[in-house]
Short mmCIF file of C-alpha atoms in Angstrom, two decimals:
data_model
loop_
_atom_site.label_atom_id
_atom_site.label_comp_id
_atom_site.label_asym_id
_atom_site.label_seq_id
_atom_site.Cartn_x
_atom_site.Cartn_y
_atom_site.Cartn_z
CA MET A 1 210.46 -112.40 32.58
CA ASN A 2 208.45 -109.33 33.37
CA ALA A 3 209.93 -105.95 32.53
CA PRO A 4 208.93 -103.01 34.74
CA MET A 5 206.55 -100.57 33.07
CA GLN A 6 208.60 -97.49 32.24
CA GLU A 7 206.56 -95.86 29.48
CA ASP A 8 204.66 -93.48 31.76
CA THR A 9 207.53 -92.58 34.07
CA LEU A 10 207.83 -88.80 34.35
CA GLN A 11 211.11 -86.92 34.30
CA PRO A 12 211.72 -83.96 36.65
CA ASP A 13 211.44 -81.50 33.76
CA ASP A 14 208.03 -82.82 32.69
CA ARG A 15 205.17 -80.37 33.22
CA ASP A 16 203.17 -83.00 35.14
CA PHE A 17 206.01 -83.65 37.58
CA VAL A 18 205.12 -82.23 41.04
CA THR A 19 208.42 -80.94 42.36
CA ALA A 20 206.99 -80.02 45.75
CA LEU A 21 205.76 -83.58 46.34
CA ALA A 22 209.14 -85.01 45.31
CA SER A 23 210.94 -82.60 47.65
CA GLY A 24 208.65 -83.44 50.55
CA LEU A 25 209.37 -87.12 50.16
CA GLU A 26 213.09 -86.36 49.91
CA VAL A 27 212.91 -84.60 53.28
CA ILE A 28 211.21 -87.67 54.84
CA LEU A 29 213.87 -89.97 53.40
CA ALA A 30 216.66 -87.78 54.77
CA PHE A 31 215.95 -89.26 58.21
CA ASP A 32 217.47 -92.65 58.82
CA GLY A 33 219.15 -94.77 61.49
CA ALA A 34 222.24 -92.58 61.49
CA ASN A 35 220.23 -89.37 61.40
CA PRO A 36 217.03 -89.86 63.44
CA ARG A 37 216.95 -86.26 64.75
CA MET A 38 218.23 -83.27 62.81
CA THR A 39 218.25 -79.52 62.88
CA LEU A 40 216.94 -77.45 60.00
CA SER A 41 220.52 -76.88 58.79
CA GLU A 42 221.26 -80.61 58.84
CA VAL A 43 218.12 -81.44 56.85
CA ALA A 44 219.01 -78.74 54.33
CA ALA A 45 222.51 -80.14 53.97
CA ARG A 46 221.36 -83.75 53.53
CA THR A 47 218.76 -82.82 50.89
CA GLY A 48 220.78 -80.16 49.09
CA MET A 49 218.05 -77.59 49.67
CA ASN A 50 218.50 -74.07 50.98
CA ARG A 51 217.34 -73.42 54.53
CA ALA A 52 214.20 -71.57 53.54
CA ARG A 53 212.99 -74.36 51.28
CA ALA A 54 213.84 -77.11 53.77
CA ARG A 55 212.04 -75.11 56.51
CA ARG A 56 208.82 -74.88 54.49
CA PHE A 57 208.76 -78.64 53.88
CA LEU A 58 209.56 -79.49 57.48
CA LEU A 59 206.85 -77.21 58.81
CA THR A 60 204.33 -78.59 56.33
CA LEU A 61 205.18 -82.16 57.29
CA HIS A 62 204.92 -81.11 60.93
CA ALA A 63 201.46 -79.65 60.31
CA LEU A 64 200.39 -82.91 58.62
CA GLY A 65 201.66 -85.01 61.50
CA TYR A 66 204.55 -86.72 59.69
CA VAL A 67 207.30 -84.84 61.56
CA ARG A 68 207.72 -83.94 65.21
CA LYS A 69 209.54 -80.81 66.40
CA GLU A 70 211.31 -80.34 69.70
CA GLN A 71 213.11 -77.02 70.06
CA ARG A 72 215.72 -76.98 67.27
CA TYR A 73 215.32 -80.63 66.32
CA PHE A 74 213.03 -82.44 63.92
CA GLU A 75 212.30 -86.17 63.79
CA LEU A 76 209.83 -88.44 62.01
CA ALA A 77 206.49 -89.03 63.72
CA PRO A 78 204.79 -92.47 63.93
CA LYS A 79 202.30 -91.36 61.28
CA VAL A 80 205.02 -91.99 58.68
CA LEU A 81 204.44 -95.70 59.28
CA GLN A 82 201.08 -95.34 57.53
CA LEU A 83 202.96 -94.85 54.25
CA GLY A 84 204.67 -98.21 54.60
CA TYR A 85 201.51 -99.86 55.87
CA SER A 86 199.68 -98.73 52.73
CA PHE A 87 202.19 -100.60 50.61
CA LEU A 88 201.98 -103.73 52.70
CA SER A 89 198.17 -103.64 52.76
CA ALA A 90 197.95 -103.13 49.01
CA ASN A 91 200.26 -106.09 48.44
CA ASN A 92 198.30 -108.78 50.31
CA TYR A 93 200.56 -111.53 48.97
CA ARG A 94 203.00 -110.59 51.72
CA SER A 95 201.11 -112.51 54.40
CA VAL A 96 201.18 -115.67 52.26
CA ILE A 97 204.89 -115.37 51.60
CA GLN A 98 205.56 -114.57 55.27
CA GLN A 99 204.22 -117.98 56.21
CA TYR A 100 206.50 -119.75 53.75
CA LEU A 101 209.50 -117.77 55.06
CA GLU A 102 208.65 -118.83 58.59
CA ASP A 103 208.33 -122.44 57.38
CA ILE A 104 211.88 -122.23 56.01
CA THR A 105 213.22 -120.91 59.31
CA ALA A 106 211.39 -123.61 61.25
CA GLU A 107 212.76 -126.34 58.99
CA ILE A 108 216.44 -125.37 58.71
CA GLY A 109 216.94 -122.80 61.46
CA GLU A 110 218.09 -120.07 59.09
CA SER A 111 216.75 -116.61 58.27
CA SER A 112 214.65 -116.10 55.15
CA SER A 113 213.44 -112.88 53.52
CA LEU A 114 211.53 -111.35 50.64
CA GLY A 115 213.06 -108.30 48.97
CA VAL A 116 212.14 -106.01 46.10
CA LEU A 117 214.30 -103.75 43.95
CA ASP A 118 213.98 -100.06 44.76
CA GLY A 119 216.37 -97.97 42.73
CA ASP A 120 219.83 -99.45 43.15
CA GLU A 121 218.99 -101.13 46.46
CA VAL A 122 217.06 -104.10 47.76
CA ILE A 123 214.47 -103.29 50.37
CA TYR A 124 213.25 -106.02 52.73
CA VAL A 125 209.44 -106.30 52.70
CA ALA A 126 209.03 -109.57 54.65
CA ARG A 127 211.40 -111.47 56.89
CA SER A 128 211.61 -114.49 59.16
CA ALA A 129 214.65 -114.12 61.39
CA ALA A 130 216.54 -117.00 62.96
CA LYS A 131 217.75 -116.61 66.55
CA HIS A 132 221.39 -116.13 65.61
CA ARG A 133 222.53 -112.75 64.32
CA LEU A 134 224.11 -112.56 60.88
CA MET A 135 225.35 -108.99 60.40
CA ALA A 136 226.55 -106.08 62.45
CA ILE A 137 223.35 -104.27 61.44
CA THR A 138 219.90 -105.60 62.31
CA LEU A 139 218.05 -106.86 59.25
CA SER A 140 214.31 -106.18 59.33
CA VAL A 141 211.40 -105.08 57.15
CA GLY A 142 212.47 -101.77 55.64
CA THR A 143 216.21 -102.52 55.65
CA ARG A 144 217.93 -101.43 52.45
CA LEU A 145 221.07 -103.06 51.09
CA PRO A 146 223.04 -102.52 47.85
CA ALA A 147 221.66 -104.75 45.09
CA ALA A 148 225.11 -105.39 43.61
CA HIS A 149 226.42 -107.36 46.57
CA THR A 150 223.39 -109.31 47.79
CA SER A 151 221.91 -112.53 46.46
CA MET A 152 218.40 -111.00 46.31
CA GLY A 153 219.74 -107.96 44.55
CA ARG A 154 221.46 -109.97 41.84
CA VAL A 155 218.37 -112.10 41.29
CA LEU A 156 216.31 -108.93 40.81
CA LEU A 157 218.94 -107.32 38.57
CA ALA A 158 218.83 -110.48 36.44
CA GLN A 159 215.14 -109.85 35.80
CA LEU A 160 215.82 -106.46 34.22
CA PRO A 161 215.85 -106.01 30.44
CA ASP A 162 219.36 -105.65 29.03
CA ALA A 163 219.02 -101.87 28.52
CA GLU A 164 218.00 -101.30 32.15
CA LEU A 165 220.74 -103.57 33.44
CA ASP A 166 223.33 -101.68 31.39
CA ALA A 167 221.97 -98.34 32.67
CA TYR A 168 222.28 -99.64 36.24
CA LEU A 169 225.87 -100.76 35.67
CA GLU A 170 226.68 -97.40 34.12
CA ARG A 171 225.56 -95.39 37.15
CA VAL A 172 226.24 -97.68 40.11
CA VAL A 173 229.24 -97.11 42.35
CA LEU A 174 230.64 -100.43 43.56
CA GLU A 175 232.00 -100.12 47.08
CA ARG A 176 234.31 -102.68 48.66
CA TYR A 177 232.89 -104.17 51.85
CA THR A 178 235.10 -107.25 52.23
CA ASP A 179 238.02 -108.82 50.39
CA LYS A 180 235.47 -110.89 48.44
CA THR A 181 233.39 -107.95 47.17
CA ILE A 182 233.10 -107.68 43.40
CA THR A 183 234.05 -104.13 42.42
CA ASP A 184 234.63 -104.62 38.69
CA LYS A 185 231.53 -103.80 36.63
CA ASP A 186 232.31 -106.29 33.86
CA GLU A 187 232.67 -109.05 36.46
CA LEU A 188 229.41 -108.02 38.10
CA LYS A 189 227.58 -108.06 34.78
CA ALA A 190 228.92 -111.54 34.03
CA CYS A 191 227.75 -112.64 37.47
CA VAL A 192 224.23 -111.24 36.89
CA LEU A 193 223.98 -112.88 33.47
CA LYS A 194 224.98 -116.20 35.03
CA VAL A 195 222.24 -115.72 37.63
CA ARG A 196 219.75 -115.05 34.82
CA GLU A 197 220.79 -118.32 33.16
CA GLN A 198 220.84 -120.58 36.23
CA GLY A 199 217.89 -119.03 38.06
CA TYR A 200 219.53 -118.41 41.42
CA ALA A 201 222.24 -116.27 43.03
CA VAL A 202 224.76 -116.83 45.77
CA SER A 203 226.50 -114.04 47.63
CA ASP A 204 229.47 -115.39 49.56
CA GLN A 205 230.71 -112.89 52.16
CA GLU A 206 230.71 -109.97 49.74
CA LEU A 207 228.69 -107.60 51.91
CA ASP A 208 229.73 -108.76 55.35
CA SER A 209 232.41 -111.23 56.43
CA GLY A 210 230.74 -114.48 57.42
CA LEU A 211 227.45 -113.73 55.66
CA ARG A 212 226.51 -116.24 52.97
CA SER A 213 223.16 -116.12 51.17
CA LEU A 214 221.16 -117.76 48.41
CA ALA A 215 218.22 -116.26 46.52
CA ILE A 216 215.75 -117.03 43.72
CA PRO A 217 212.95 -115.00 42.10
CA ALA A 218 209.35 -115.33 43.30
CA PHE A 219 206.46 -115.00 40.84
CA ASP A 220 202.69 -115.07 41.20
CA ALA A 221 200.32 -117.33 39.29
CA ASN A 222 200.26 -114.88 36.36
CA GLY A 223 204.04 -114.81 36.07
CA ARG A 224 204.36 -111.34 37.65
CA LEU A 225 207.60 -110.82 39.57
CA LEU A 226 206.87 -110.38 43.28
CA GLY A 227 210.47 -110.07 44.40
CA ALA A 228 213.28 -112.37 45.48
CA ILE A 229 213.27 -114.77 48.39
CA ASN A 230 216.46 -115.80 50.12
CA ILE A 231 218.05 -117.87 52.81
CA SER A 232 220.92 -116.20 54.66
CA THR A 233 223.32 -117.95 56.95
CA ASN A 234 226.72 -117.90 58.57
CA ALA A 235 229.58 -119.14 56.40
CA ALA A 236 231.23 -120.82 59.37
CA ARG A 237 228.21 -123.08 59.83
CA ILE A 238 226.95 -123.66 56.27
CA ASP A 239 229.22 -124.44 53.34
CA LEU A 240 228.41 -123.67 49.71
CA GLU A 241 227.61 -127.32 48.98
CA THR A 242 224.87 -127.34 51.61
CA LEU A 243 223.60 -123.97 50.40
CA THR A 244 223.08 -125.15 46.82
CA GLY A 245 222.53 -128.86 47.49
CA ARG A 246 220.05 -128.70 50.35
CA PHE A 247 218.77 -125.15 50.68
CA LEU A 248 218.23 -124.40 46.97
CA PRO A 249 215.66 -127.20 46.44
CA LEU A 250 213.81 -126.00 49.58
CA LEU A 251 213.74 -122.44 48.32
CA GLN A 252 212.55 -123.58 44.89
CA GLN A 253 209.78 -125.62 46.53
CA LYS A 254 208.56 -122.57 48.44
CA ALA A 255 208.74 -120.43 45.30
CA GLN A 256 206.52 -122.93 43.52
CA LEU A 257 204.00 -122.83 46.38
CA ILE A 258 204.00 -119.04 46.22
CA ARG A 259 203.31 -119.20 42.47
CA THR A 260 200.46 -121.64 43.12
CA HIS A 261 198.78 -119.67 45.90
CA VAL A 262 199.38 -116.00 44.96
CA SER A 263 197.38 -114.58 42.05
#
C-alpha cells in the first residue's frame, strides 16, 4: 500500500504558501455545471471573498485568457482545458488504461471508469461509457462524486493510512442520497476496512437508486497506486452475484494487465 507523500505539504499560514495563487484557483473552481456564468457578486459569494478581491482575480484571469467577460457576467474560457490536459499528458498511463476500460465495455456492455481521490471526492480521469444511461447526471472525465458513497471512493479510502482515514471520517459530512446510503461514520469505517481486507468495494444504490458498482485498486509495475477502476451498472439488470462472480474476475484481470504494462 502506498501512502501519499504529505511531509512537504504547506499549510495556509506557511511563509512559502502563495495565497494569491490559491485564491485564483478557488475562483476558477467556483464555476461549475450549476454556475457556468456568474456576476462579480455571485463569484464573491461562492468564494467567500469581498467584491474588490474577487474582482482583481477575475480581471487577472480574464487578462490571462482563462475567463471570458460579457457585460456583467463572467465564465470560464476554453483555455482552462489546458490545465486538465497538462495532468492527462503528464500521466501517460491513462491511454493504456483507457483501452482496458473500453475492452471491459465491449465484453460485458457496461460502463467502466478510472478515478482518483481528490480531497473528499473521486474525480473521473478516464471512462468508457456504455450506451445505456446510469444516473440522472452525465458521468464523464472530470465528474466528481463523494468518495464515501462510491465503490471507487471506498477503494481509494481503503488505501489511506489509518491516521488519514480517521481524519477523513472526522471531517466528512455524510449526506443521504437514497434509503440505502450509509450515513453512520462507524459503519462507513467498518465498510472501508472490509474493503481494505477483501480488495474490492461494492456500492449498491447508495448514491443513486438503481446504480450498482464494483471497484478495485489499480497499481503500476512499481506498486504505485494509479487510482481505482470500476464497473457500473443498473441494479435492475445485474444482480450482486453477477457483479462479484463474473465482473470481479474480469476487473481483476484488467488490473493485472495494467500492472504489467504501466511502469
